[in-house]
């Protein structure tokens, strides 16, 4: 057994050792005062923990001894069992998400139905009393939402989409967050605020998937990183959700669901609308795309400014301020939606086709077109109240509706556009579950219908439908705000059930995204940046192509741990900084520090809490005590809290003991040469889902070259596994096989102790890409 001060076996030349020395604090090539930890610089931005307790997720497989031992013990039936288990959990996730969606929509539709029915019944006698009831109803729902979020589930605020895109935000997937998201969405959306429930539904599905499918990953070891082979399971889960939702909608058509109406789901069938379009219409459609890009970019910028102000000055004052803010916005929203329709004159009901299924005016408290509000005659309707006195889903269905020419006046649409746009900007960022998908469709469909009215009047063509232009307007605003062109295109075609509109939707989406990209980034990217969430774009910045990996970490100072560390030193390192990964070093032939791997902060906390691996000797441990842990011991629980250094309680005697880190570290982390372009490093992080990368000087020799052909191995029983294991164990240097006191039962320790595998020798100059988060 080699100690930390013993020499390495012969065969490792000085060329190898030259690029495996740790740098000093000044960046020199000499060791940093032996293998001890190097203090981190406070200005070392790459090591800082992201704001708000946000951490990157660990998708890299840590091939330590526990992992390799577990892999070796798996039987041939493990793979089919694992596949069936993943499909089973995909089914359960789909059913759970579908049931959650049904419950939320059922509650929102019924609360809205009761609210409008009571309001319309009371205003028949007194508009003032009806106004009071309307405000109180909305205020009670919004108060319940903000109270649940601020006092029970703070992580349920907002849409939740930026927080679940590849990062670990503390508390974002808790069970209480799931409960707060569901009931908070019911209160905020049912209370009439200018926000939607689709974003919160995405977060809800993520919570269900984490709680059901992963169980904290400790039991089932299911990874949540997006990979191409997940497509089929995602498709299957989506199909299950669709079946569950459709079944509930069909069951509710019999009237068993109260005011469920059309279901509250964003399914607006406009297949009976405009069948064809002419080249003359392409210009106004392009104008819709430009308007969507401008308004979408402005929306992103305004919400960014307001959110910054809200976080800096308002929300720091405590929960009561958050509750007061949400209730105040509810009062303003209710007042505007009730008072503005009173200022509009009613219009006579148009002549409708007998088989259209549209009634004018519609009965009070029911969903549909043509609302009779403050009208002197029974055959009149208020076009502005038709938009305000409906749920957002029903209002959009009205705006998309075909064969309803002149249902809305230009003045009413402009009034609603200005007011709802302003309310959406102010409401976004409050302490309630809030999505922007449906509000974005509301805004876009309003100015889209305005353009459609102009086209009908200017071109005087009978086959032009205002509802078609409302759809294009909705697509343009979403493209200008969210910038998700492909997914939005598919979504808009699906929810409208009209494939003929696909080319037009593509046109307005491309134009709106191009215009919006000229000014700023997408809504979720802007909000993620504001929250300190490390989301990487699909491609690197152009400036990164002129930078090297060394440039990204030149101001960093490495904090490392020796292979055999004193417990008190580990505690000191964990308390003195917030790093989440530490290089582990050992002594080389001439006393140089050699990096043998990377150990995570969470793994150190597990070892410190268990205490079973503490030892009295300052020398490396023997192989006989390595069976005390398996991979599940080191997996972070679903609570997203994990362990903290404050949870570790040690006695004075225990602080003086030692811990050999070799069996628990990642012996083969990803490395890049220091002169690699930062753009290539960026793509590695993006495509492999990495959390840390070691930056090293360019190696002086090559031990082999792997091509694709080398990876096309045919499985023949256990031959392939045996061959790969023997290759990693034996190693060959200068044509000679390593021999001596090797541990045949523990090849990993041989690799660490003799340092004859290339991936165990690193010259660590830094870690790129905000690594230790």
Coordinates of N, CA and C in Angstrom, one line a residue, residues 559-652:
X559 N -9.0 25.1 -4.7 CA -9.2 24.6 -3.3 C -9.2 23.1 -3.5
X560 N -8.2 22.4 -3.0 CA -8.0 21.0 -3.1 C -7.9 20.3 -1.8
X561 N -8.1 19.0 -1.8 CA -8.0 18.2 -0.6 C -7.0 17.0 -0.8
X562 N -6.2 16.7 0.2 CA -5.3 15.5 0.0 C -6.1 14.2 0.0
X563 N -5.5 13.2 -0.5 CA -6.2 11.9 -0.6 C -6.6 11.5 0.8
X564 N -5.7 11.5 1.8 CA -6.0 11.2 3.2 C -6.0 12.5 3.9
X565 N -7.2 12.9 4.2 CA -7.4 14.3 4.9 C -7.8 14.1 6.3
X566 N -7.4 15.1 7.1 CA -7.9 15.1 8.5 C -9.3 15.6 8.5
X567 N -10.1 15.1 9.4 CA -11.5 15.4 9.5 C -11.6 16.9 9.8
X568 N -10.8 17.5 10.6 CA -10.9 18.9 11.0 C -10.6 19.8 9.8
X569 N -9.6 19.3 8.9 CA -9.3 20.1 7.7 C -10.5 20.1 6.7
X570 N -11.2 18.9 6.6 CA -12.3 18.8 5.7 C -13.4 19.7 6.2
X571 N -13.7 19.7 7.5 CA -14.7 20.6 8.1 C -14.4 22.1 7.8
X572 N -13.1 22.4 8.0 CA -12.7 23.8 7.8 C -12.9 24.2 6.3
X573 N -12.6 23.4 5.4 CA -12.7 23.7 4.0 C -14.2 23.9 3.6
X574 N -15.1 23.0 4.1 CA -16.5 23.0 3.8 C -17.1 24.3 4.4
X575 N -16.6 24.7 5.6 CA -17.2 25.9 6.3 C -16.7 27.2 5.7
X576 N -15.5 27.2 5.1 CA -14.9 28.4 4.7 C -15.3 28.8 3.3
X577 N -15.9 27.9 2.5 CA -16.3 28.3 1.2 C -17.6 27.5 0.8
X578 N -18.1 27.9 -0.4 CA -19.4 27.3 -0.8 C -19.2 26.4 -2.0
X579 N -17.9 26.0 -2.3 CA -17.7 25.1 -3.5 C -18.4 23.8 -3.3
X580 N -18.8 23.2 -4.5 CA -19.5 22.0 -4.5 C -18.6 20.8 -5.1
X581 N -17.4 21.1 -5.4 CA -16.5 20.1 -5.9 C -15.1 20.4 -5.6
X582 N -14.3 19.4 -5.2 CA -12.9 19.6 -4.8 C -12.0 18.6 -5.5
X583 N -10.9 19.1 -6.1 CA -9.9 18.2 -6.6 C -9.2 17.5 -5.4
X584 N -8.9 16.2 -5.6 CA -8.2 15.4 -4.6 C -6.8 15.1 -5.2
X585 N -5.8 15.3 -4.3 CA -4.4 15.2 -4.8 C -3.7 14.2 -4.0
X586 N -2.6 13.6 -4.6 CA -1.8 12.7 -3.9 C -0.3 13.1 -4.2
X587 N 0.6 12.4 -3.5 CA 2.0 12.7 -3.8 C 2.6 11.9 -4.9
X588 N 3.4 12.6 -5.7 CA 4.1 11.9 -6.9 C 5.4 11.4 -6.5
X589 N 6.2 11.0 -7.5 CA 7.5 10.4 -7.4 C 8.5 11.3 -6.6
X590 N 8.5 12.6 -7.0 CA 9.4 13.5 -6.4 C 8.7 14.5 -5.4
X591 N 7.6 14.1 -4.9 CA 6.9 14.9 -4.0 C 5.9 15.9 -4.6
X592 N 5.8 15.8 -6.0 CA 4.8 16.7 -6.6 C 3.4 16.2 -6.3
X593 N 2.5 17.2 -6.4 CA 1.1 16.9 -6.1 C 0.4 16.4 -7.4
X594 N -0.2 15.2 -7.4 CA -0.9 14.7 -8.5 C -2.4 14.7 -8.3
X595 N -3.1 15.1 -9.2 CA -4.6 15.1 -9.0 C -5.1 13.7 -9.4
X596 N -5.8 13.1 -8.5 CA -6.3 11.7 -8.8 C -7.8 11.7 -9.0
X597 N -8.5 12.8 -8.9 CA -9.9 12.8 -9.1 C -10.6 14.0 -8.5
X598 N -12.0 13.9 -8.5 CA -12.8 15.0 -8.0 C -13.8 14.4 -7.0
X599 N -14.0 15.1 -5.9 CA -15.0 14.6 -4.9 C -16.0 15.8 -4.7
X600 N -17.3 15.4 -4.6 CA -18.3 16.4 -4.5 C -18.5 16.7 -3.0
X601 N -19.0 17.9 -2.8 CA -19.3 18.4 -1.4 C -20.4 17.5 -0.8
X602 N -21.4 17.1 -1.5 CA -22.4 16.3 -1.0 C -21.9 14.9 -0.5
X603 N -20.9 14.4 -1.3 CA -20.4 13.1 -0.9 C -19.5 13.2 0.4
X604 N -18.8 14.3 0.5 CA -18.1 14.6 1.8 C -19.0 14.6 3.0
X605 N -20.1 15.3 2.8 CA -21.1 15.4 3.9 C -21.7 14.1 4.3
X606 N -21.9 13.2 3.3 CA -22.4 11.9 3.6 C -21.4 11.1 4.4
X607 N -20.1 11.2 4.0 CA -19.0 10.5 4.7 C -18.8 11.0 6.1
X608 N -18.9 12.3 6.3 CA -18.8 12.9 7.6 C -19.9 12.5 8.5
X609 N -21.1 12.4 8.0 CA -22.2 12.1 8.8 C -22.2 10.6 9.2
X610 N -21.8 9.8 8.3 CA -21.8 8.3 8.6 C -20.7 7.9 9.6
X611 N -19.5 8.6 9.5 CA -18.4 8.4 10.4 C -17.8 7.0 10.3
X612 N -18.3 6.1 9.5 CA -17.9 4.7 9.5 C -16.5 4.5 8.8
X613 N -16.1 5.5 8.0 CA -14.9 5.4 7.3 C -13.7 6.2 7.9
X614 N -14.0 6.7 9.1 CA -12.9 7.4 9.8 C -11.8 6.4 10.2
X615 N -10.6 6.9 10.2 CA -9.4 6.0 10.5 C -8.4 6.8 11.4
X616 N -7.6 6.1 12.1 CA -6.6 6.7 12.9 C -5.3 6.9 12.2
X617 N -5.1 6.1 11.1 CA -3.9 6.2 10.4 C -3.9 7.3 9.3
X618 N -2.8 8.1 9.1 CA -2.8 9.1 8.0 C -2.4 8.5 6.7
X619 N -2.4 7.1 6.6 CA -2.0 6.5 5.4 C -3.3 5.9 4.7
X620 N -3.2 5.7 3.4 CA -4.4 5.2 2.7 C -4.9 3.9 3.3
X621 N -6.3 3.7 3.2 CA -6.9 2.6 3.8 C -6.7 1.4 2.9
X622 N -7.0 0.2 3.6 CA -7.0 -1.0 2.8 C -8.3 -1.3 2.1
X623 N -8.2 -2.3 1.2 CA -9.4 -2.5 0.4 C -10.5 -3.2 1.1
X624 N -10.3 -3.8 2.3 CA -11.3 -4.6 2.9 C -12.5 -3.8 3.6
X625 N -12.4 -2.5 3.6 CA -13.4 -1.8 4.3 C -14.3 -1.0 3.3
X626 N -14.2 -1.3 2.0 CA -14.9 -0.5 1.0 C -16.3 -0.9 0.8
X627 N -16.8 -1.9 1.5 CA -18.2 -2.4 1.2 C -19.2 -1.8 2.1
X628 N -18.9 -0.7 2.7 CA -19.8 0.0 3.7 C -20.8 0.9 3.0
X629 N -20.6 1.2 1.7 CA -21.4 2.2 1.0 C -21.8 1.6 -0.4
X630 N -23.0 2.0 -0.8 CA -23.3 1.8 -2.2 C -23.7 3.1 -2.8
X631 N -24.0 3.2 -4.1 CA -24.2 4.4 -4.8 C -25.4 5.2 -4.3
X632 N -26.4 4.5 -3.8 CA -27.6 5.2 -3.3 C -27.4 6.0 -2.0
X633 N -26.3 5.7 -1.3 CA -26.0 6.5 -0.1 C -25.6 7.9 -0.5
X634 N -25.1 8.1 -1.7 CA -24.6 9.4 -2.0 C -25.6 10.2 -2.9
X635 N -26.8 9.7 -3.1 CA -27.7 10.4 -4.0 C -28.5 11.4 -3.2
X636 N -28.7 12.6 -3.8 CA -29.4 13.6 -3.1 C -30.9 13.3 -3.0
X637 N -31.5 13.5 -1.8 CA -32.9 13.1 -1.7 C -33.8 14.1 -2.5
X638 N -35.1 13.7 -2.7 CA -36.0 14.4 -3.5 C -36.4 15.8 -2.9
X639 N -36.1 15.9 -1.6 CA -36.5 17.2 -1.0 C -35.7 18.3 -1.5
X640 N -34.6 18.1 -2.3 CA -33.7 19.1 -2.8 C -33.0 19.9 -1.8
X641 N -33.1 19.5 -0.5 CA -32.3 20.2 0.5 C -30.9 19.6 0.7
X642 N -30.9 18.2 0.6 CA -29.6 17.6 0.8 C -29.1 17.8 2.3
X643 N -27.8 17.5 2.5 CA -27.2 17.7 3.8 C -26.4 19.0 3.8
X644 N -26.3 19.5 5.0 CA -25.6 20.8 5.2 C -24.5 20.5 6.2
X645 N -23.4 21.3 6.1 CA -22.3 21.2 7.1 C -22.8 21.5 8.5
X646 N -23.9 22.2 8.7 CA -24.5 22.4 10.0 C -25.1 21.2 10.6
X647 N -25.4 20.2 9.7 CA -26.0 19.0 10.2 C -24.9 18.0 10.8
X648 N -23.6 18.3 10.6 CA -22.6 17.4 11.0 C -22.1 17.8 12.4
X649 N -22.2 16.8 13.3 CA -21.8 17.0 14.7 C -20.7 16.0 15.1
X650 N -19.5 16.5 15.4 CA -18.4 15.6 15.6 C -17.8 16.0 17.0
X651 N -17.2 15.0 17.6 CA -16.5 15.2 18.9 C -15.0 15.6 18.6
X652 N -14.3 16.0 19.7 CA -13.0 16.4 19.5 C -12.1 15.3 19.0

